[in-house]
Amino acid sequence: MAESNKPQWNEDGQLEVLTFDVGEERLAVEAVMIREILDLLPETKVPGAPDLVGSIVNFRGKIIPIADLRVAFGMAIEPSTPDSRIVVIETELDGEQTHIGLRTDKVHEVALLNQRDAADTPAVGLRWRRDYARGLVRRPDGVIVLPDLPQIFQSAQRGGDRMGLAY
Amino acid sequence: MSGDDPIAAFRVEAGDLLEGLEQALLDLSHQLDNRGLIDAVFRGLHTLKGSGAMFGFDALATFTHHCESAFDRVRKGLTPATPELVSVILSAMDHMRALVEGDGAGLEATGDAILERLHAAMGDAPVAAATVAVAVVAAADGAVVADSAKAQGWKLFFRLPPGAMANGTNPLILLDELRDLGEAQVVAVLDDLPNLPDLVPTDCMIGWQVELRGDISREDIEDVFIFVMDDMELRLEPLECTEEAPVIAQTQAVPDQPVTVATNDAAATAKNATPRNSESVRVPAERLDILMDRVGELVIVQSRLSQLANSGVEGAAGELALRSISEEIERLASELRDTMMVLRMVPVASLFNRFRRLVHDLSRETGKTIELVTEGESTEVDKTVTEQLADPIVHLIRNSCDHGLETAEERLQVGKPAAGQVKLSAQHAGGEVLITISDDGRGIDRTRVRAKAEANGLIQPGQVMTDYELLQLIFHPGFSTAAQITNLSGRGVGMDVVKRTIEGLRGSIDVASEQGKGSTITLRIPLTLAIIEGLLVRVGDGRYVIPLAAVEECIELPVSEDLRMRGRSMIQLRDALVPFLRLREVFNTGTEPDQFQKIVVISTGGERVGLVVDQIIGSHQTVIKSMSSLHREIGSFSGATILGDGGVALILDVMHLVAFGQQREARLRAVG
């Protein structure tokens, strides 16, 4: 895992994040990365794209990809519910600032995580790739996963190269 | 970069100046005794020196000064202009460019080397060297004197040339700058003032006598007058003793205007300034006026619309009014779009001019006589396109000069004129710009291309290929036919990069070549990158845009034909067989085909392929939006666009699909 992907705890050992549900996991993304939370938008499928980012939407005149983290974490794809939202984040991808919409099943709150509750991702007991998470944080209501989004998107890109069009 | 930054403005201006200079020098190299050109070069150098000094580019000003002096001698007929001199000044210009763009650090050695060459080039007139030497001695003397004059000051007298004010020199600013150097007493000298009837109010007839006190060097004072130095009268002597100068009321007759001197700030910014970025466009004022008119109209229509919304007019009357407004907006939007696109257009002349220098240098490097002919310089192309085209064209010209053109002896042997010709032309054709690079050299050697491709394993030995396919091989990565690798080209990186850049601009590249007669490479580039005419189609439940420029025709795919063609996916179009792709299958839509499917026949580079779609929705003004890097790799789409209902449609990459279709056809042929 690249050092830069580590959570940036502040001096008090805290991290401000937005927590949301994806499938049965609760994830948290740094609040500074969040740009917007939207209701679901009509999506356009991109044939030949990696499953993780299989569609695009019109986000205020910009075309942004929609990522379904359930694919990365190997979860079943369930139909969307009235609680489903798109969380638009801004992250660096191939040296470019890119907006990406994350499809989430429910958005919770902006919370402060404490570093003393954090643990490295365990080597066993995970269904998904270990490098997809930057760490776990224990909370009274369960464990929160800090996903390593750059890592996830990069491997999606590499995977995407192989897929291409159906012959 | 803010528009107010004087350093940035200077860089842009200096860039233009240098470009003009380069053109004049290149012209001069063909006609060495053209006085007009010599004057033009001198003027350019002079202006560059002056404005360089004003903005604190001292290294530039000093360096340019030497070149200017050299040209001054040429101008006065003391030294003839020689090809060596022109070529030294050309390389000096590259150095100046570096000085303009950077802060001059670490460039002294280069500069000195060029100056040495310059002196050598002027060497047939030893006076020149002597003058320089004298100047150096004089400067040294000045420094010595300056030392002794330190802490005392200078007594100076100056008189501006009569036309100085008309040229924009403001004596008040000069005086203020002198005052900034130290305590100054200014006395106006009115001796030359003519009688009132003879007085020309715009001529500056006043001289000034100034006593400057303080620790000031001669250079500081000369810096103040750097712009006007050449024509003005300036006497400078150190103040002998500290006698009390008489204070004269006339000093105050000169109104005291506070003038901020930007030099210090400017010098500070210069250090922080990043290398020049040319993200600015010059727009003719009339085009802006047109744009302004359109915006004005838009504002009026908008107010009509809000009036209608608030008036509560309902029923047929309201509907009619609304429709008229909607039509108005539609007209305005399309006019605004056209005007806006024109604003982004620049003539290719600026692009073409760069290559004259390239050909000049190549001609020296290869020892071949090469003539560059340009045509259609006024053809306008989108600004972004021009910038991105520069590198590919450099490469193509290098190829033509290095591989294409023969040496003079070889040319004479086959009965061609000794001078090789490279022709660069631009023209509009439909929604595209055609840029052609052609040479009258030896042409592409097919047997060598084939041998090389076979050696590199690009093709099977003896593989049957069309001439077109064979020529396309030169764009393959890692392909180079140059028997010898020169530092110009032949490293086998290049043609594939050229091709990729052109495709990145949604353009295409064609090669035609006749053995012994020369080669022609044609680049087809869409006029603009931002908006295209597209054909909107539906495949399954997705909507896609096909660039209209690539569409040849639309035909029906009869159901019977569809079934019958299962095996071979070819249709007969008049006298040709065209392979087709069922986009439904390619895109894996998983939907049932519509009853009346259509085939859109698209073509590029002489190859055609049919795309089977479910429905043709119609033509669509397509604003191209780029996709994120997550989707850029897919290849079959060149971007996406937003439709009227807010939905998104993908734009098909015609080039990619045609190649894909051709490949599949080739595979089917191989199997069957």
PDB file of N, CA, C and O in Angstrom, chain B residues 111-162:
ATOM      1  N   GLY B 111      25.443  31.877 -24.089  1.00  0.00           N
ATOM      2  CA  GLY B 111      25.409  33.230 -24.630  1.00  0.00           C
ATOM      3  C   GLY B 111      26.796  33.657 -25.075  1.00  0.00           C
ATOM      4  O   GLY B 111      26.963  34.175 -26.182  1.00  0.00           O
ATOM      5  N   ASP B 112      27.793  33.396 -24.230  1.00  0.00           N
ATOM      6  CA  ASP B 112      29.150  33.811 -24.568  1.00  0.00           C
ATOM      7  C   ASP B 112      29.635  33.114 -25.816  1.00  0.00           C
ATOM      8  O   ASP B 112      30.267  33.726 -26.680  1.00  0.00           O
ATOM      9  N   ALA B 113      29.297  31.799 -25.908  1.00  0.00           N
ATOM     10  CA  ALA B 113      29.735  31.044 -27.086  1.00  0.00           C
ATOM     11  C   ALA B 113      29.141  31.657 -28.342  1.00  0.00           C
ATOM     12  O   ALA B 113      29.826  31.805 -29.365  1.00  0.00           O
ATOM     13  N   ILE B 114      27.855  32.040 -28.250  1.00  0.00           N
ATOM     14  CA  ILE B 114      27.201  32.613 -29.431  1.00  0.00           C
ATOM     15  C   ILE B 114      27.847  33.953 -29.786  1.00  0.00           C
ATOM     16  O   ILE B 114      28.107  34.247 -30.961  1.00  0.00           O
ATOM     17  N   LEU B 115      28.133  34.728 -28.756  1.00  0.00           N
ATOM     18  CA  LEU B 115      28.741  36.033 -29.021  1.00  0.00           C
ATOM     19  C   LEU B 115      30.105  35.863 -29.684  1.00  0.00           C
ATOM     20  O   LEU B 115      30.481  36.637 -30.571  1.00  0.00           O
ATOM     21  N   GLU B 116      30.822  34.824 -29.242  1.00  0.00           N
ATOM     22  CA  GLU B 116      32.121  34.571 -29.852  1.00  0.00           C
ATOM     23  C   GLU B 116      31.957  34.276 -31.338  1.00  0.00           C
ATOM     24  O   GLU B 116      32.679  34.807 -32.175  1.00  0.00           O
ATOM     25  N   ARG B 117      30.939  33.426 -31.629  1.00  0.00           N
ATOM     26  CA  ARG B 117      30.670  33.110 -33.040  1.00  0.00           C
ATOM     27  C   ARG B 117      30.267  34.366 -33.803  1.00  0.00           C
ATOM     28  O   ARG B 117      30.616  34.553 -34.955  1.00  0.00           O
ATOM     29  N   LEU B 118      29.502  35.198 -33.091  1.00  0.00           N
ATOM     30  CA  LEU B 118      29.041  36.433 -33.722  1.00  0.00           C
ATOM     31  C   LEU B 118      30.235  37.278 -34.102  1.00  0.00           C
ATOM     32  O   LEU B 118      30.335  37.779 -35.227  1.00  0.00           O
ATOM     33  N   HIS B 119      31.189  37.404 -33.174  1.00  0.00           N
ATOM     34  CA  HIS B 119      32.353  38.217 -33.466  1.00  0.00           C
ATOM     35  C   HIS B 119      33.157  37.604 -34.591  1.00  0.00           C
ATOM     36  O   HIS B 119      33.696  38.308 -35.438  1.00  0.00           O
ATOM     37  N   ALA B 120      33.212  36.277 -34.596  1.00  0.00           N
ATOM     38  CA  ALA B 120      33.933  35.600 -35.672  1.00  0.00           C
ATOM     39  C   ALA B 120      33.262  35.884 -37.006  1.00  0.00           C
ATOM     40  O   ALA B 120      33.910  36.133 -38.010  1.00  0.00           O
ATOM     41  N   ALA B 121      31.910  35.842 -36.998  1.00  0.00           N
ATOM     42  CA  ALA B 121      31.168  36.069 -38.227  1.00  0.00           C
ATOM     43  C   ALA B 121      31.378  37.497 -38.726  1.00  0.00           C
ATOM     44  O   ALA B 121      31.363  37.753 -39.923  1.00  0.00           O
ATOM     45  N   MET B 122      31.551  38.407 -37.795  1.00  0.00           N
ATOM     46  CA  MET B 122      31.786  39.793 -38.174  1.00  0.00           C
ATOM     47  C   MET B 122      33.270  40.018 -38.435  1.00  0.00           C
ATOM     48  O   MET B 122      33.709  41.128 -38.687  1.00  0.00           O
ATOM     49  N   GLY B 123      34.034  38.926 -38.296  1.00  0.00           N
ATOM     50  CA  GLY B 123      35.492  39.019 -38.251  1.00  0.00           C
ATOM     51  C   GLY B 123      36.120  39.660 -39.469  1.00  0.00           C
ATOM     52  O   GLY B 123      37.216  40.218 -39.382  1.00  0.00           O
ATOM     53  N   ASP B 124      35.438  39.575 -40.638  1.00  0.00           N
ATOM     54  CA  ASP B 124      36.054  40.163 -41.824  1.00  0.00           C
ATOM     55  C   ASP B 124      36.168  41.683 -41.698  1.00  0.00           C
ATOM     56  O   ASP B 124      36.818  42.330 -42.485  1.00  0.00           O
ATOM     57  N   ALA B 125      35.525  42.217 -40.710  1.00  0.00           N
ATOM     58  CA  ALA B 125      35.699  43.631 -40.426  1.00  0.00           C
ATOM     59  C   ALA B 125      36.285  43.770 -39.023  1.00  0.00           C
ATOM     60  O   ALA B 125      35.552  43.807 -38.060  1.00  0.00           O
ATOM     61  N   PRO B 126      37.603  43.789 -38.934  1.00  0.00           N
ATOM     62  CA  PRO B 126      38.222  43.782 -37.605  1.00  0.00           C
ATOM     63  C   PRO B 126      37.810  44.998 -36.779  1.00  0.00           C
ATOM     64  O   PRO B 126      37.911  44.956 -35.557  1.00  0.00           O
ATOM     65  N   VAL B 127      37.341  46.035 -37.469  1.00  0.00           N
ATOM     66  CA  VAL B 127      36.899  47.227 -36.746  1.00  0.00           C
ATOM     67  C   VAL B 127      35.844  46.850 -35.715  1.00  0.00           C
ATOM     68  O   VAL B 127      35.802  47.393 -34.623  1.00  0.00           O
ATOM     69  N   ALA B 128      35.004  45.877 -36.135  1.00  0.00           N
ATOM     70  CA  ALA B 128      33.909  45.497 -35.249  1.00  0.00           C
ATOM     71  C   ALA B 128      34.446  45.045 -33.900  1.00  0.00           C
ATOM     72  O   ALA B 128      34.035  45.544 -32.857  1.00  0.00           O
ATOM     73  N   ALA B 129      35.412  44.125 -33.968  1.00  0.00           N
ATOM     74  CA  ALA B 129      35.990  43.621 -32.729  1.00  0.00           C
ATOM     75  C   ALA B 129      36.604  44.766 -31.938  1.00  0.00           C
ATOM     76  O   ALA B 129      36.449  44.870 -30.731  1.00  0.00           O
ATOM     77  N   ALA B 130      37.286  45.647 -32.694  1.00  0.00           N
ATOM     78  CA  ALA B 130      37.915  46.772 -32.040  1.00  0.00           C
ATOM     79  C   ALA B 130      36.873  47.615 -31.309  1.00  0.00           C
ATOM     80  O   ALA B 130      37.060  47.992 -30.157  1.00  0.00           O
ATOM     81  N   THR B 131      35.778  47.863 -31.990  1.00  0.00           N
ATOM     82  CA  THR B 131      34.736  48.680 -31.377  1.00  0.00           C
ATOM     83  C   THR B 131      34.284  48.042 -30.077  1.00  0.00           C
ATOM     84  O   THR B 131      34.125  48.716 -29.057  1.00  0.00           O
ATOM     85  N   VAL B 132      34.075  46.726 -30.167  1.00  0.00           N
ATOM     86  CA  VAL B 132      33.614  46.043 -28.967  1.00  0.00           C
ATOM     87  C   VAL B 132      34.638  46.227 -27.858  1.00  0.00           C
ATOM     88  O   VAL B 132      34.313  46.570 -26.739  1.00  0.00           O
ATOM     89  N   ALA B 133      35.905  46.009 -28.253  1.00  0.00           N
ATOM     90  CA  ALA B 133      36.959  46.133 -27.256  1.00  0.00           C
ATOM     91  C   ALA B 133      36.945  47.535 -26.650  1.00  0.00           C
ATOM     92  O   ALA B 133      36.996  47.704 -25.436  1.00  0.00           O
ATOM     93  N   VAL B 134      36.839  48.526 -27.531  1.00  0.00           N
ATOM     94  CA  VAL B 134      36.829  49.900 -27.043  1.00  0.00           C
ATOM     95  C   VAL B 134      35.667  50.108 -26.092  1.00  0.00           C
ATOM     96  O   VAL B 134      35.814  50.685 -25.019  1.00  0.00           O
ATOM     97  N   ALA B 135      34.524  49.574 -26.522  1.00  0.00           N
ATOM     98  CA  ALA B 135      33.341  49.739 -25.683  1.00  0.00           C
ATOM     99  C   ALA B 135      33.588  49.157 -24.299  1.00  0.00           C
ATOM    100  O   ALA B 135      33.248  49.763 -23.292  1.00  0.00           O
ATOM    101  N   VAL B 136      34.225  47.990 -24.294  1.00  0.00           N
ATOM    102  CA  VAL B 136      34.504  47.350 -23.017  1.00  0.00           C
ATOM    103  C   VAL B 136      35.417  48.241 -22.182  1.00  0.00           C
ATOM    104  O   VAL B 136      35.175  48.486 -21.007  1.00  0.00           O
ATOM    105  N   VAL B 137      36.474  48.756 -22.856  1.00  0.00           N
ATOM    106  CA  VAL B 137      37.396  49.626 -22.145  1.00  0.00           C
ATOM    107  C   VAL B 137      36.643  50.851 -21.616  1.00  0.00           C
ATOM    108  O   VAL B 137      36.777  51.236 -20.461  1.00  0.00           O
ATOM    109  N   ALA B 138      35.809  51.386 -22.495  1.00  0.00           N
ATOM    110  CA  ALA B 138      35.072  52.577 -22.088  1.00  0.00           C
ATOM    111  C   ALA B 138      34.221  52.285 -20.863  1.00  0.00           C
ATOM    112  O   ALA B 138      34.185  53.061 -19.909  1.00  0.00           O
ATOM    113  N   ALA B 139      33.584  51.124 -20.924  1.00  0.00           N
ATOM    114  CA  ALA B 139      32.743  50.761 -19.789  1.00  0.00           C
ATOM    115  C   ALA B 139      33.586  50.651 -18.526  1.00  0.00           C
ATOM    116  O   ALA B 139      33.212  51.121 -17.459  1.00  0.00           O
ATOM    117  N   ALA B 140      34.789  50.048 -18.705  1.00  0.00           N
ATOM    118  CA  ALA B 140      35.668  49.897 -17.559  1.00  0.00           C
ATOM    119  C   ALA B 140      36.075  51.267 -17.025  1.00  0.00           C
ATOM    120  O   ALA B 140      36.052  51.512 -15.818  1.00  0.00           O
ATOM    121  N   ASP B 141      36.416  52.151 -17.985  1.00  0.00           N
ATOM    122  CA  ASP B 141      36.752  53.511 -17.569  1.00  0.00           C
ATOM    123  C   ASP B 141      35.624  54.119 -16.774  1.00  0.00           C
ATOM    124  O   ASP B 141      35.816  54.692 -15.714  1.00  0.00           O
ATOM    125  N   GLY B 142      34.460  53.945 -17.358  1.00  0.00           N
ATOM    126  CA  GLY B 142      33.276  54.516 -16.702  1.00  0.00           C
ATOM    127  C   GLY B 142      33.178  54.018 -15.278  1.00  0.00           C
ATOM    128  O   GLY B 142      32.901  54.777 -14.358  1.00  0.00           O
ATOM    129  N   ALA B 143      33.455  52.714 -15.133  1.00  0.00           N
ATOM    130  CA  ALA B 143      33.343  52.135 -13.803  1.00  0.00           C
ATOM    131  C   ALA B 143      34.356  52.776 -12.862  1.00  0.00           C
ATOM    132  O   ALA B 143      34.043  53.073 -11.717  1.00  0.00           O
ATOM    133  N   VAL B 144      35.577  52.980 -13.411  1.00  0.00           N
ATOM    134  CA  VAL B 144      36.608  53.604 -12.574  1.00  0.00           C
ATOM    135  C   VAL B 144      36.154  54.999 -12.165  1.00  0.00           C
ATOM    136  O   VAL B 144      36.187  55.368 -10.988  1.00  0.00           O
ATOM    137  N   VAL B 145      35.731  55.737 -13.191  1.00  0.00           N
ATOM    138  CA  VAL B 145      35.275  57.091 -12.906  1.00  0.00           C
ATOM    139  C   VAL B 145      34.125  57.040 -11.911  1.00  0.00           C
ATOM    140  O   VAL B 145      34.078  57.805 -10.952  1.00  0.00           O
ATOM    141  N   ALA B 146      33.248  56.075 -12.176  1.00  0.00           N
ATOM    142  CA  ALA B 146      32.083  55.964 -11.310  1.00  0.00           C
ATOM    143  C   ALA B 146      32.512  55.793  -9.863  1.00  0.00           C
ATOM    144  O   ALA B 146      31.945  56.386  -8.958  1.00  0.00           O
ATOM    145  N   ASP B 147      33.548  54.975  -9.697  1.00  0.00           N
ATOM    146  CA  ASP B 147      34.018  54.759  -8.335  1.00  0.00           C
ATOM    147  C   ASP B 147      34.422  56.076  -7.680  1.00  0.00           C
ATOM    148  O   ASP B 147      34.059  56.362  -6.552  1.00  0.00           O
ATOM    149  N   SER B 148      35.163  56.861  -8.467  1.00  0.00           N
ATOM    150  CA  SER B 148      35.613  58.108  -7.876  1.00  0.00           C
ATOM    151  C   SER B 148      34.441  59.059  -7.684  1.00  0.00           C
ATOM    152  O   SER B 148      34.448  59.902  -6.802  1.00  0.00           O
ATOM    153  N   ALA B 149      33.449  58.900  -8.545  1.00  0.00           N
ATOM    154  CA  ALA B 149      32.320  59.814  -8.461  1.00  0.00           C
ATOM    155  C   ALA B 149      31.328  59.384  -7.399  1.00  0.00           C
ATOM    156  O   ALA B 149      30.347  60.063  -7.139  1.00  0.00           O
ATOM    157  N   LYS B 150      31.563  58.234  -6.844  1.00  0.00           N
ATOM    158  CA  LYS B 150      30.629  57.715  -5.857  1.00  0.00           C
ATOM    159  C   LYS B 150      30.432  58.696  -4.724  1.00  0.00           C
ATOM    160  O   LYS B 150      31.349  59.420  -4.338  1.00  0.00           O
ATOM    161  N   ALA B 151      29.257  58.675  -4.193  1.00  0.00           N
ATOM    162  CA  ALA B 151      28.903  59.489  -3.048  1.00  0.00           C
ATOM    163  C   ALA B 151      28.894  60.969  -3.407  1.00  0.00           C
ATOM    164  O   ALA B 151      28.558  61.795  -2.586  1.00  0.00           O
ATOM    165  N   GLN B 152      29.325  61.279  -4.616  1.00  0.00           N
ATOM    166  CA  GLN B 152      29.226  62.685  -4.991  1.00  0.00           C
ATOM    167  C   GLN B 152      28.084  62.845  -5.984  1.00  0.00           C
ATOM    168  O   GLN B 152      27.107  63.518  -5.709  1.00  0.00           O
ATOM    169  N   GLY B 153      28.188  62.140  -7.112  1.00  0.00           N
ATOM    170  CA  GLY B 153      27.087  62.208  -8.037  1.00  0.00           C
ATOM    171  C   GLY B 153      27.522  62.610  -9.428  1.00  0.00           C
ATOM    172  O   GLY B 153      28.702  62.568  -9.759  1.00  0.00           O
ATOM    173  N   TRP B 154      26.537  62.934 -10.205  1.00  0.00           N
ATOM    174  CA  TRP B 154      26.759  63.179 -11.612  1.00  0.00           C
ATOM    175  C   TRP B 154      26.074  64.474 -12.022  1.00  0.00           C
ATOM    176  O   TRP B 154      25.036  64.833 -11.494  1.00  0.00           O
ATOM    177  N   LYS B 155      26.652  65.051 -13.034  1.00  0.00           N
ATOM    178  CA  LYS B 155      26.012  66.195 -13.641  1.00  0.00           C
ATOM    179  C   LYS B 155      25.671  65.726 -15.047  1.00  0.00           C
ATOM    180  O   LYS B 155      26.563  65.292 -15.780  1.00  0.00           O
ATOM    181  N   LEU B 156      24.398  65.771 -15.386  1.00  0.00           N
ATOM    182  CA  LEU B 156      24.117  65.299 -16.729  1.00  0.00           C
ATOM    183  C   LEU B 156      23.205  66.253 -17.461  1.00  0.00           C
ATOM    184  O   LEU B 156      22.427  67.003 -16.859  1.00  0.00           O
ATOM    185  N   PHE B 157      23.353  66.214 -18.756  1.00  0.00           N
ATOM    186  CA  PHE B 157      22.498  67.027 -19.597  1.00  0.00           C
ATOM    187  C   PHE B 157      21.898  66.092 -20.640  1.00  0.00           C
ATOM    188  O   PHE B 157      22.601  65.247 -21.203  1.00  0.00           O
ATOM    189  N   PHE B 158      20.614  66.194 -20.832  1.00  0.00           N
ATOM    190  CA  PHE B 158      20.064  65.386 -21.926  1.00  0.00           C
ATOM    191  C   PHE B 158      19.001  66.140 -22.691  1.00  0.00           C
ATOM    192  O   PHE B 158      18.324  67.016 -22.186  1.00  0.00           O
ATOM    193  N   ARG B 159      18.923  65.769 -23.936  1.00  0.00           N
ATOM    194  CA  ARG B 159      17.909  66.348 -24.809  1.00  0.00           C
ATOM    195  C   ARG B 159      17.354  65.192 -25.639  1.00  0.00           C
ATOM    196  O   ARG B 159      18.117  64.426 -26.230  1.00  0.00           O
ATOM    197  N   LEU B 160      16.053  65.078 -25.646  1.00  0.00           N
ATOM    198  CA  LEU B 160      15.436  63.974 -26.381  1.00  0.00           C
ATOM    199  C   LEU B 160      15.327  64.333 -27.842  1.00  0.00           C
ATOM    200  O   LEU B 160      15.264  65.518 -28.184  1.00  0.00           O
ATOM    201  N   PRO B 161      15.300  63.328 -28.722  1.00  0.00           N
ATOM    202  CA  PRO B 161      15.055  63.641 -30.133  1.00  0.00           C
ATOM    203  C   PRO B 161      13.667  64.267 -30.268  1.00  0.00           C
ATOM    204  O   PRO B 161      12.773  63.947 -29.482  1.00  0.00           O
ATOM    205  N   PRO B 162      13.488  65.121 -31.274  1.00  0.00           N
ATOM    206  CA  PRO B 162      12.211  65.842 -31.372  1.00  0.00           C
ATOM    207  C   PRO B 162      11.005  64.887 -31.416  1.00  0.00           C
ATOM    208  O   PRO B 162       9.947  65.199 -30.882  1.00  0.00           O
TER     209      PRO B 162
END
